[in-house]
């Protein structure tokens, strides 16, 4: 079937053009001698108004019975629409009904709560808001690749299954083929993972960083963009158990280079959304957050603030604000602190750098003060942490000592240590949480709305 996309028809069509479109019925209204049928094919927010005249052979049999959610195709001629709300309409010469949705179709023409929509993950992309998220997600993925491709970063496919814990936080999903009821036992009665599929304990990755470092230390610039998994018991609007991360890694980069790249990347993505996704952003600005366009334009033009963790703590301590979590040097910043810095103190994205080493991962480069590491987080208004990154520890002895100090097993990281033995070089990188970015560009409040099939504790439906 040679059908046109409704987005193309609405953008380029002229009165008199013959077109065929296909999609799903949003609404039907009957006039005396014809029906108005709104058809949406997901190519854009707007639906196309189709005029189905009573002279159509299947008018009585099908068209006047059309329900919301039914699948149809219409062939006809475009005409200037006398009605309000659309410039063009389609006068149908033929009207095919593929299937009629029963009246219990869960998406009737009214506003549904996002919580309700999560329960119908198989149907929710047929709503304007979740379809707009999907289009924007697609556009942001493409932009992320373009950004790194234009700057000489090679896309590396890092593994999903691994045997080392990048973040050292122990929040990993085990991957095993051992029988859960009766696993093989070692001499101490523990599960004998040497008998498991990979011959040792394996898990879903929490980050592609360590493997991206391997390629940065050979291709100079690499990035990975893939799913990552965290078995943390976080029921928040900002955490998922499965999320996507974009992780660039560059040799001969220091922390300043890393921060500059992160700032350029975020602005590039926001500008891309403003330029290429105007209709979807206008929709979110109207329905979800009326300050969205202003916020995004400001981010695209702004110079991100930079502040050391130590100075950020001083700012927060002096702030006349009753935080739920105590502010103290050495504790991690909570979302409320991050948002305060980005929204109130600076009023724009801010990069906090040089964090205490005890709250950061083992691989970060230690400063000479013995207390802090060359880490940075990019914090944005409304969300808090969007990016986490660092310069990596490139000194063999220092890294080895840190692994021992944290009680990690040197055996698990032998190849990572090898990179510091053979041709070690300064290098740095970061990870941008793709769904946090989606929260930023849509104005939506909950991360479960911006990934097609969200996973969180207790939920892996669809
Ligand atoms: O700060 P994180 O844990 O950093 C890393 O994983 C590093 N290995 C990245 C690197 O340097 N290559 O995670 C990076 C980003 C966070 O800033 C946040 O945006 C997002 O990933 N993130 C999550 N997003 C959704 N749900 C979760 N549970 C997330 N945990 C982290
Ligand atoms: Mg982090």
Tab-separated table of C-alpha atoms and ligand atoms in Angstrom:
chain	number	residue	atom	x	y	z
A	1	UNK	CA	0.000	0.000	0.000
A	2	UNK	CA	1.534	3.292	-1.034
A	3	UNK	CA	0.433	5.621	1.740
A	4	UNK	CA	1.808	9.041	2.580
A	5	UNK	CA	2.795	10.144	6.040
A	6	UNK	CA	0.350	12.608	7.554
A	7	UNK	CA	3.255	14.819	8.649
A	8	UNK	CA	4.376	15.124	5.019
A	9	UNK	CA	0.831	15.706	3.771
A	10	UNK	CA	0.288	18.517	6.280
A	11	UNK	CA	3.666	20.088	5.620
A	12	UNK	CA	3.861	19.861	1.818
A	13	UNK	CA	0.354	19.091	0.586
A	14	UNK	CA	-1.663	21.516	-1.531
A	15	UNK	CA	-5.351	21.673	-2.328
A	16	UNK	CA	-6.016	19.366	-5.276
A	17	UNK	CA	-3.273	16.832	-4.438
A	18	UNK	CA	-4.355	13.201	-4.575
A	19	UNK	CA	-3.135	11.352	-1.478
A	20	UNK	CA	-3.600	8.118	0.428
A	21	UNK	CA	-3.060	8.041	4.176
A	22	UNK	CA	-3.500	5.366	6.829
A	23	UNK	CA	-3.716	5.505	10.595
A	24	UNK	CA	-5.965	5.179	13.631
A	25	UNK	CA	-9.193	7.027	14.242
A	26	UNK	CA	-9.082	9.556	17.039
A	27	UNK	CA	-12.666	10.821	16.763
A	28	UNK	CA	-15.675	10.717	14.451
A	29	UNK	CA	-18.388	13.363	14.249
A	30	UNK	CA	-21.404	12.994	11.977
A	31	UNK	CA	-22.968	15.845	10.029
A	32	UNK	CA	-26.151	15.459	7.974
A	33	UNK	CA	-24.665	14.080	4.802
A	34	UNK	CA	-21.082	13.193	5.789
A	35	UNK	CA	-18.756	12.375	8.714
A	36	UNK	CA	-15.618	14.089	9.992
A	37	UNK	CA	-13.015	11.486	10.887
A	38	UNK	CA	-9.776	12.539	12.619
A	39	UNK	CA	-6.978	10.163	11.646
A	40	UNK	CA	-3.566	10.056	13.318
A	41	UNK	CA	-0.628	7.964	12.098
A	42	UNK	CA	1.917	8.912	14.758
A	43	UNK	CA	4.140	10.804	12.321
A	44	UNK	CA	3.299	14.106	14.019
A	45	UNK	CA	1.118	15.483	16.784
A	46	UNK	CA	-1.577	16.669	14.379
A	47	UNK	CA	-4.293	14.420	12.987
A	48	UNK	CA	-5.673	14.750	9.474
A	49	UNK	CA	-9.353	15.561	9.148
A	50	UNK	CA	-10.992	13.277	6.623
A	51	UNK	CA	-14.399	14.106	5.138
A	52	UNK	CA	-16.296	10.891	4.403
A	53	UNK	CA	-19.374	11.561	2.333
A	54	UNK	CA	-22.540	9.460	2.579
A	55	UNK	CA	-22.109	8.558	-1.094
A	56	UNK	CA	-19.186	6.266	-0.133
A	57	UNK	CA	-20.329	2.647	-0.647
A	58	UNK	CA	-19.414	1.597	2.904
A	59	UNK	CA	-20.765	4.766	4.563
A	60	UNK	CA	-23.682	3.147	6.408
A	61	UNK	CA	-22.020	-0.209	6.906
A	62	UNK	CA	-18.672	1.035	8.307
A	63	UNK	CA	-18.036	4.728	8.510
A	64	UNK	CA	-20.899	5.871	10.710
A	65	UNK	CA	-19.936	3.105	13.136
A	66	UNK	CA	-16.232	4.030	13.302
A	67	UNK	CA	-14.887	4.050	16.830
A	68	UNK	CA	-11.842	5.620	18.467
A	69	UNK	CA	-8.841	3.379	17.901
A	70	UNK	CA	-10.037	1.764	14.655
A	71	UNK	CA	-7.441	1.292	11.900
A	72	UNK	CA	-8.249	2.837	8.503
A	73	UNK	CA	-6.838	3.986	5.169
A	74	UNK	CA	-8.280	6.828	3.094
A	75	UNK	CA	-7.637	7.814	-0.517
A	76	UNK	CA	-8.843	11.134	-1.815
A	77	UNK	CA	-8.044	14.732	-2.680
A	78	UNK	CA	-6.810	17.491	-0.400
A	79	UNK	CA	-8.991	20.575	-0.075
A	80	UNK	CA	-8.763	23.846	1.814
A	81	UNK	CA	-10.617	23.259	5.055
A	82	UNK	CA	-13.422	25.688	5.806
A	83	UNK	CA	-13.374	24.611	9.463
A	84	UNK	CA	-11.194	25.933	12.238
A	85	UNK	CA	-8.077	24.124	13.426
A	86	UNK	CA	-6.626	22.835	10.169
A	87	UNK	CA	-5.614	24.336	6.846
A	88	UNK	CA	-6.240	21.217	4.776
A	89	UNK	CA	-8.616	18.305	4.913
A	90	UNK	CA	-8.921	15.131	2.895
A	91	UNK	CA	-12.085	14.484	0.899
A	92	UNK	CA	-12.233	10.706	0.804
A	93	UNK	CA	-12.953	8.945	-2.485
A	94	UNK	CA	-12.444	5.570	-0.854
A	95	UNK	CA	-12.299	4.576	2.774
A	96	UNK	CA	-10.935	1.249	3.994
A	97	UNK	CA	-11.591	-0.007	7.505
A	98	UNK	CA	-8.986	-2.599	8.542
A	99	UNK	CA	-10.407	-3.179	11.974
A	100	UNK	CA	-13.035	-1.664	14.186
A	101	UNK	CA	-11.940	-1.122	17.801
A	102	UNK	CA	-14.562	-2.305	20.305
A	103	UNK	CA	-16.036	0.334	22.592
A	104	UNK	CA	-13.854	-0.819	25.506
A	105	UNK	CA	-10.723	0.567	23.776
A	106	UNK	CA	-8.858	1.946	26.804
A	107	UNK	CA	-7.905	5.260	25.186
A	108	UNK	CA	-11.095	7.152	24.700
A	109	UNK	CA	-10.965	10.816	23.704
A	110	UNK	CA	-10.201	12.342	27.077
A	111	UNK	CA	-7.167	13.023	29.208
A	112	UNK	CA	-5.779	9.980	30.928
A	113	UNK	CA	-3.334	10.119	33.828
A	114	UNK	CA	0.241	9.054	33.157
A	115	UNK	CA	-0.099	6.426	35.892
A	116	UNK	CA	-3.010	4.882	34.027
A	117	UNK	CA	-1.120	5.008	30.740
A	118	UNK	CA	1.768	3.042	32.298
A	119	UNK	CA	-0.638	0.173	32.831
A	120	UNK	CA	-1.314	0.048	29.096
A	121	UNK	CA	2.234	0.270	27.812
A	122	UNK	CA	1.185	-1.551	24.643
A	123	UNK	CA	-1.335	1.175	23.743
A	124	UNK	CA	0.056	4.347	25.293
A	125	UNK	CA	2.218	5.325	22.271
A	126	UNK	CA	-1.094	6.011	20.532
A	127	UNK	CA	-1.563	9.049	22.759
A	128	UNK	CA	-0.249	12.424	21.677
A	129	UNK	CA	2.091	12.757	24.634
A	130	UNK	CA	3.767	9.331	24.526
A	131	UNK	CA	4.006	9.465	20.714
A	132	UNK	CA	5.710	12.866	21.020
A	133	UNK	CA	8.136	11.363	23.560
A	134	UNK	CA	8.925	8.563	21.113
A	135	UNK	CA	9.626	10.946	18.245
A	136	UNK	CA	11.783	13.150	20.436
A	137	UNK	CA	13.679	10.146	21.799
A	138	UNK	CA	14.421	9.051	18.270
A	139	UNK	CA	15.593	12.523	17.359
A	140	UNK	CA	17.817	12.839	20.452
A	141	UNK	CA	19.439	9.445	19.763
A	142	UNK	CA	20.276	10.491	16.258
A	143	UNK	CA	21.629	13.835	17.480
A	144	UNK	CA	23.834	12.115	20.061
A	145	UNK	CA	25.416	9.951	17.383
A	146	UNK	CA	25.833	12.908	15.043
A	147	UNK	CA	27.532	14.956	17.752
A	148	UNK	CA	30.186	12.334	18.439
A	149	UNK	CA	30.596	11.294	14.813
A	150	UNK	CA	31.310	14.918	13.878
A	151	UNK	CA	34.019	15.043	16.532
A	152	UNK	CA	35.870	11.871	15.592
A	153	UNK	CA	34.522	9.568	18.296
A	154	UNK	CA	34.017	5.957	17.202
A	155	UNK	CA	30.868	4.171	18.291
A	156	UNK	CA	31.924	1.061	20.218
A	157	UNK	CA	29.498	-1.682	21.178
A	158	UNK	CA	30.380	-2.482	24.745
A	159	UNK	CA	29.011	-5.677	26.287
A	160	UNK	CA	25.721	-6.027	28.102
A	161	UNK	CA	26.895	-8.990	30.166
A	162	UNK	CA	30.028	-8.502	32.215
A	163	UNK	CA	32.000	-9.849	35.120
A	164	UNK	CA	33.214	-6.614	36.766
A	165	UNK	CA	31.327	-3.876	38.582
A	166	UNK	CA	32.187	-0.505	37.050
A	167	UNK	CA	30.640	1.673	39.701
A	168	UNK	CA	31.682	-0.636	42.546
A	169	UNK	CA	28.281	-0.140	44.109
A	170	UNK	CA	27.252	-3.804	43.967
A	171	UNK	CA	23.862	-3.026	42.488
A	172	UNK	CA	23.985	-5.561	39.712
A	173	UNK	CA	21.522	-8.019	38.226
A	174	UNK	CA	22.991	-11.515	38.264
A	175	UNK	CA	23.058	-13.432	34.980
A	176	UNK	CA	23.103	-17.151	35.537
A	177	UNK	CA	21.953	-20.421	34.035
A	178	UNK	CA	22.383	-22.371	37.278
A	179	UNK	CA	19.195	-24.043	38.493
A	180	UNK	CA	17.778	-21.800	41.250
A	181	UNK	CA	16.438	-24.714	43.338
A	182	UNK	CA	19.488	-26.853	43.338
A	183	UNK	CA	22.669	-25.010	42.273
A	184	UNK	CA	26.030	-26.772	42.389
A	185	UNK	CA	27.845	-26.152	45.687
A	186	UNK	CA	31.500	-25.540	46.483
A	187	UNK	CA	33.249	-27.164	49.444
A	188	UNK	CA	32.018	-24.393	51.780
A	189	UNK	CA	28.403	-24.907	50.795
A	190	UNK	CA	28.236	-21.694	48.732
A	191	UNK	CA	26.988	-21.619	45.158
A	192	UNK	CA	29.758	-22.805	42.844
A	193	UNK	CA	29.832	-20.202	40.117
A	194	UNK	CA	32.751	-21.903	38.386
A	195	UNK	CA	30.036	-24.242	37.102
A	196	UNK	CA	27.965	-21.345	35.793
A	197	UNK	CA	27.675	-20.459	32.110
A	198	UNK	CA	30.677	-18.101	32.043
A	199	UNK	CA	32.696	-20.023	34.606
A	200	UNK	CA	32.280	-17.200	37.117
A	201	UNK	CA	29.748	-14.730	38.430
A	202	UNK	CA	28.303	-12.585	35.674
A	203	UNK	CA	25.915	-9.623	35.702
A	204	UNK	CA	24.199	-7.106	33.493
A	205	UNK	CA	26.400	-4.076	32.991
A	206	UNK	CA	25.925	-0.907	35.036
A	207	UNK	CA	28.081	1.090	32.615
A	208	UNK	CA	30.089	0.602	29.439
A	209	UNK	CA	32.814	2.885	30.691
A	210	UNK	CA	35.590	0.435	31.510
A	211	UNK	CA	35.368	-1.144	28.071
A	212	UNK	CA	35.054	2.288	26.435
A	213	UNK	CA	38.353	3.157	28.120
A	214	UNK	CA	39.988	0.222	26.328
A	215	UNK	CA	38.969	1.721	23.000
A	216	UNK	CA	39.808	5.302	23.996
A	217	UNK	CA	43.303	4.026	24.748
A	218	UNK	CA	43.570	2.681	21.222
A	219	UNK	CA	41.338	4.802	18.964
A	220	UNK	CA	41.841	7.932	21.117
A	221	UNK	CA	38.150	8.759	21.025
A	222	UNK	CA	35.274	6.356	21.522
A	223	UNK	CA	31.746	6.346	22.831
A	224	UNK	CA	29.120	3.848	23.691
A	225	UNK	CA	25.343	4.249	23.759
A	226	UNK	CA	23.496	1.338	25.228
A	227	UNK	CA	21.259	0.005	27.940
A	228	UNK	CA	22.576	-0.197	31.490
A	229	UNK	CA	21.062	-1.908	34.497
A	230	UNK	CA	20.960	-1.054	38.173
A	231	UNK	CA	19.374	-3.240	40.791
A	232	UNK	CA	19.032	-0.330	43.200
A	233	UNK	CA	15.783	-0.200	45.099
A	234	UNK	CA	14.994	3.350	43.997
A	235	UNK	CA	11.353	4.229	43.571
A	236	UNK	CA	11.911	7.796	42.436
A	237	UNK	CA	10.793	9.821	39.414
A	238	UNK	CA	14.465	9.930	38.340
A	239	UNK	CA	15.579	6.311	38.590
A	240	UNK	CA	15.004	3.266	36.433
A	241	UNK	CA	16.338	-0.260	36.800
A	242	UNK	CA	17.081	-0.267	33.051
A	243	UNK	CA	18.146	2.958	31.400
A	244	UNK	CA	20.225	4.088	28.448
A	245	UNK	CA	23.520	5.843	28.786
A	246	UNK	CA	25.762	7.700	26.357
A	247	UNK	CA	29.374	7.419	27.430
A	248	UNK	CA	32.165	9.163	25.550
A	249	UNK	CA	35.761	8.469	26.518
A	250	UNK	CA	38.786	10.359	25.194
A	251	UNK	CA	42.499	9.852	25.545
A	252	UNK	CA	44.619	12.944	26.241
A	253	UNK	CA	41.616	14.653	27.839
A	254	UNK	CA	41.798	16.149	31.303
A	255	UNK	CA	38.899	17.142	33.528
A	256	UNK	CA	38.600	20.602	31.935
A	257	UNK	CA	38.351	19.058	28.467
A	258	UNK	CA	35.774	16.633	29.803
A	259	UNK	CA	33.617	19.396	31.289
A	260	UNK	CA	33.857	21.431	28.091
A	261	UNK	CA	32.759	18.417	26.028
A	262	UNK	CA	29.832	17.730	28.358
A	263	UNK	CA	28.654	21.331	28.172
A	264	UNK	CA	28.925	21.405	24.395
A	265	UNK	CA	27.051	18.091	24.151
A	266	UNK	CA	24.105	19.155	26.304
A	267	UNK	CA	23.720	22.430	24.427
A	268	UNK	CA	23.946	20.633	21.097
A	269	UNK	CA	21.169	18.218	22.065
A	270	UNK	CA	18.904	20.964	23.364
A	271	UNK	CA	19.475	23.076	20.267
A	272	UNK	CA	18.765	20.074	18.066
A	273	UNK	CA	15.430	19.542	19.824
A	274	UNK	CA	14.542	23.228	19.455
A	275	UNK	CA	15.434	23.210	15.750
A	276	UNK	CA	14.149	19.829	14.624
A	277	UNK	CA	11.243	18.991	16.900
A	278	UNK	CA	9.330	22.225	17.037
A	279	UNK	CA	5.851	20.719	16.912
A	280	UNK	CA	6.487	18.198	19.645
A	281	UNK	CA	8.158	20.785	21.875
A	282	UNK	CA	5.260	23.196	21.291
A	283	UNK	CA	2.933	20.406	22.374
A	284	UNK	CA	4.894	19.786	25.595
A	285	UNK	CA	5.117	23.515	26.217
A	286	UNK	CA	1.365	23.814	25.949
A	287	UNK	CA	0.319	20.678	27.817
A	288	UNK	CA	3.090	19.749	30.226
A	289	UNK	CA	5.292	22.686	31.211
A	290	UNK	CA	4.573	26.196	29.977
A	291	UNK	CA	8.139	27.297	30.741
A	292	UNK	CA	9.717	24.508	28.666
A	293	UNK	CA	10.662	26.459	25.544
A	294	UNK	CA	12.022	29.368	27.567
A	295	UNK	CA	14.065	26.997	29.754
A	296	UNK	CA	15.512	25.115	26.787
A	297	UNK	CA	16.373	28.284	24.862
A	298	UNK	CA	18.125	29.632	27.954
A	299	UNK	CA	20.151	26.415	28.342
A	300	UNK	CA	21.166	26.450	24.669
A	301	UNK	CA	22.499	30.008	25.049
A	302	UNK	CA	23.921	29.808	28.558
A	303	UNK	CA	27.447	29.389	29.762
A	304	UNK	CA	27.316	26.602	32.338
A	305	UNK	CA	28.484	27.604	35.798
A	306	UNK	CA	31.389	25.696	37.360
A	307	UNK	CA	31.872	25.271	41.071
A	308	UNK	CA	33.994	22.954	43.173
A	309	UNK	CA	32.199	20.513	45.449
A	310	UNK	CA	33.800	22.243	48.444
A	311	UNK	CA	32.457	25.645	47.381
A	312	UNK	CA	29.073	24.106	46.606
A	313	UNK	CA	28.898	22.780	50.172
A	314	UNK	CA	29.676	26.262	51.508
A	315	UNK	CA	26.899	27.722	49.330
A	316	UNK	CA	24.421	25.106	50.538
A	317	UNK	CA	25.395	25.568	54.178
A	318	UNK	CA	24.850	29.301	53.890
A	319	UNK	CA	21.562	28.867	52.036
A	320	UNK	CA	18.556	29.798	54.049
A	321	UNK	CA	16.804	26.589	53.123
A	322	UNK	CA	15.515	23.665	55.136
A	323	UNK	CA	16.768	20.619	53.266
A	324	UNK	CA	15.512	17.138	54.095
A	325	UNK	CA	19.064	15.798	53.930
A	326	UNK	CA	21.842	17.385	55.902
A	327	UNK	CA	24.572	19.197	54.000
A	328	UNK	CA	28.037	18.171	55.093
A	329	UNK	CA	31.421	17.980	53.418
A	330	UNK	CA	31.933	14.322	52.547
A	331	UNK	CA	28.277	13.425	51.964
A	332	UNK	CA	26.886	13.037	48.492
A	333	UNK	CA	24.687	15.797	47.140
A	334	UNK	CA	21.018	14.868	47.131
A	335	UNK	CA	18.615	15.863	44.375
A	336	UNK	CA	17.267	18.729	46.497
A	337	UNK	CA	20.810	20.143	46.861
A	338	UNK	CA	21.561	19.686	43.192
A	339	UNK	CA	18.368	21.419	42.197
A	340	UNK	CA	18.985	24.260	44.611
A	341	UNK	CA	22.384	24.909	43.037
A	342	UNK	CA	21.058	24.771	39.463
A	343	UNK	CA	17.749	26.561	40.049
A	344	UNK	CA	18.353	29.047	42.849
A	345	UNK	CA	22.080	29.704	43.139
A	346	UNK	CA	23.011	29.780	39.468
A	347	UNK	CA	19.700	29.696	37.596
A	348	UNK	CA	21.256	27.540	34.867
A	349	UNK	CA	23.182	24.303	34.462
A	350	UNK	CA	26.145	24.026	36.778
A	351	UNK	CA	29.087	21.651	36.767
A	352	UNK	CA	30.245	20.584	40.207
A	353	UNK	CA	33.777	19.209	40.234
A	354	UNK	CA	36.409	17.720	42.532
A	355	UNK	CA	34.252	15.599	44.811
A	356	UNK	CA	35.439	13.802	47.954
A	357	UNK	CA	36.945	10.495	46.953
A	358	UNK	CA	34.902	8.464	49.438
A	359	UNK	CA	31.651	9.145	47.581
A	360	UNK	CA	32.993	8.425	44.116
A	361	UNK	CA	34.028	5.321	42.191
A	362	UNK	CA	37.463	3.692	42.388
A	363	UNK	CA	38.624	4.680	38.910
A	364	UNK	CA	38.625	8.453	39.362
A	365	UNK	CA	41.908	10.334	39.333
A	366	UNK	CA	43.016	11.418	42.774
A	367	UNK	CA	44.015	14.979	43.480
A	368	UNK	CA	47.180	15.816	45.371
A	369	UNK	CA	45.178	16.918	48.423
A	370	UNK	CA	44.575	13.238	49.224
A	371	UNK	CA	40.876	13.964	49.760
A	372	UNK	CA	39.242	14.705	46.424
A	373	UNK	CA	39.066	13.204	42.946
A	374	UNK	CA	38.826	14.732	39.485
A	375	UNK	CA	35.127	14.058	39.149
A	376	UNK	CA	32.387	16.220	37.741
A	377	UNK	CA	28.607	16.147	37.632
A	378	UNK	CA	26.472	18.309	35.357
A	379	UNK	CA	23.384	19.475	37.246
A	380	UNK	CA	20.411	20.964	35.459
A	381	UNK	CA	17.307	22.789	36.679
A	382	UNK	CA	14.280	20.636	37.536
A	383	UNK	CA	16.245	17.362	37.408
A	384	UNK	CA	19.562	17.606	39.195
A	385	UNK	CA	22.257	15.225	37.962
A	386	UNK	CA	22.193	14.743	34.203
A	387	UNK	CA	25.814	13.708	33.676
A	388	UNK	CA	28.476	12.088	35.821
A	389	UNK	CA	32.077	11.852	34.683
A	390	UNK	CA	35.719	12.146	35.593
A	391	UNK	CA	39.309	12.104	34.597
A	392	UNK	CA	40.456	8.515	35.108
A	393	UNK	CA	43.260	7.397	37.375
A	394	UNK	CA	46.067	6.658	34.939
A	395	UNK	CA	48.817	5.852	37.477
A	396	UNK	CA	49.203	2.109	37.948
A	397	UNK	CA	50.321	2.194	41.579
A	398	UNK	CA	47.704	4.701	42.684
A	399	UNK	CA	44.899	2.770	41.017
A	400	UNK	CA	46.074	-0.537	42.396
A	401	UNK	CA	46.245	0.889	45.904
A	402	UNK	CA	42.751	2.343	45.561
A	403	UNK	CA	41.321	-0.990	44.424
A	404	UNK	CA	42.890	-2.647	47.467
A	405	UNK	CA	41.745	0.139	49.801
A	406	UNK	CA	38.138	-0.319	48.691
A	407	UNK	CA	38.314	-4.075	49.161
A	408	UNK	CA	37.787	-4.758	45.463
A	409	UNK	CA	39.439	-7.748	43.931
A	410	UNK	CA	42.501	-6.969	41.832
A	411	UNK	CA	41.837	-10.184	39.931
A	412	UNK	CA	38.566	-8.793	38.574
A	413	UNK	CA	40.272	-5.709	37.218
A	414	UNK	CA	43.494	-7.225	35.837
A	415	UNK	CA	42.915	-5.959	32.312
A	416	UNK	CA	41.885	-2.526	33.570
A	417	UNK	CA	45.163	-2.327	35.471
A	418	UNK	CA	47.015	-3.507	32.374
A	419	UNK	CA	45.837	-0.389	30.542
A	420	UNK	CA	47.869	1.586	33.137
A	421	UNK	CA	50.872	-0.621	32.550
A	422	UNK	CA	51.034	-0.520	28.762
A	423	UNK	CA	50.831	2.941	27.253
A	424	UNK	CA	48.895	4.614	30.010
A	425	UNK	CA	47.807	8.138	29.150
A	426	UNK	CA	45.612	10.815	30.665
A	427	UNK	CA	42.025	10.229	29.687
A	428	UNK	CA	38.541	11.237	30.740
A	429	UNK	CA	34.910	10.618	29.962
A	430	UNK	CA	31.390	10.884	31.224
A	431	UNK	CA	27.990	9.255	31.141
A	432	UNK	CA	24.799	11.069	30.234
A	433	UNK	CA	21.611	9.400	31.419
A	434	UNK	CA	19.490	9.404	28.296
A	435	UNK	CA	16.167	9.371	30.153
A	436	UNK	CA	17.261	12.290	32.339
A	437	UNK	CA	17.897	14.167	29.102
A	438	UNK	CA	14.409	13.185	27.953
A	439	UNK	CA	12.955	14.634	31.159
A	440	UNK	CA	14.796	17.856	30.404
A	441	UNK	CA	13.569	18.215	26.824
A	442	UNK	CA	9.960	17.137	27.414
A	443	UNK	CA	9.248	18.852	30.724
A	444	UNK	CA	7.716	15.596	31.979
A	445	UNK	CA	7.965	14.861	35.681
A	446	UNK	CA	8.480	11.119	35.820
A	447	UNK	CA	11.212	9.099	34.124
A	448	UNK	CA	8.740	6.243	33.593
A	449	UNK	CA	7.077	8.315	30.865
A	450	UNK	CA	10.183	8.892	28.752
A	451	UNK	CA	11.356	5.328	28.063
A	452	UNK	CA	9.102	3.049	25.998
A	453	UNK	CA	9.049	0.192	28.511
A	454	UNK	CA	10.101	1.323	31.971
A	455	UNK	CA	11.499	-1.111	34.508
A	456	UNK	CA	11.494	-0.326	38.189
A	457	UNK	CA	11.231	-2.459	41.342
A	458	UNK	CA	8.176	-4.666	40.938
A	459	UNK	CA	7.567	-3.736	37.306
A	460	UNK	CA	8.743	-5.372	34.100
A	461	UNK	CA	5.468	-5.699	32.192
A	462	UNK	CA	5.516	-5.479	28.380
B	1	LIG	O1	26.851	8.868	37.600
B	1	LIG	P1	26.784	7.500	36.988
B	1	LIG	O2	26.524	6.357	37.879
B	1	LIG	O3	28.149	7.332	36.207
B	1	LIG	C1	28.583	6.215	35.558
B	1	LIG	O4	27.957	5.199	35.406
B	1	LIG	C2	29.918	6.419	34.899
B	1	LIG	N1	30.488	5.087	34.614
B	1	LIG	C3	29.764	7.237	33.639
B	1	LIG	C4	31.058	7.523	32.932
B	1	LIG	O5	31.881	8.256	33.437
B	1	LIG	N2	31.263	6.953	31.760
B	1	LIG	O6	25.671	7.486	35.850
B	1	LIG	C5	25.739	8.409	34.774
B	1	LIG	C6	24.396	9.040	34.532
B	1	LIG	C7	23.875	9.859	35.705
B	1	LIG	O7	24.397	11.156	35.688
B	1	LIG	C8	22.379	9.843	35.449
B	1	LIG	O8	22.020	10.811	34.471
B	1	LIG	C9	22.159	8.480	34.839
B	1	LIG	O9	23.403	8.034	34.337
B	1	LIG	N3	21.666	7.497	35.824
B	1	LIG	C10	20.421	7.015	35.837
B	1	LIG	N4	19.357	7.271	35.055
B	1	LIG	C11	18.204	6.613	35.309
B	1	LIG	N5	18.080	5.694	36.289
B	1	LIG	C12	19.121	5.388	37.100
B	1	LIG	N6	18.984	4.449	38.052
B	1	LIG	C13	20.352	6.064	36.887
B	1	LIG	N7	21.565	6.006	37.472
B	1	LIG	C14	22.350	6.873	36.807
B	2	LIG	MG1	26.565	9.904	39.341
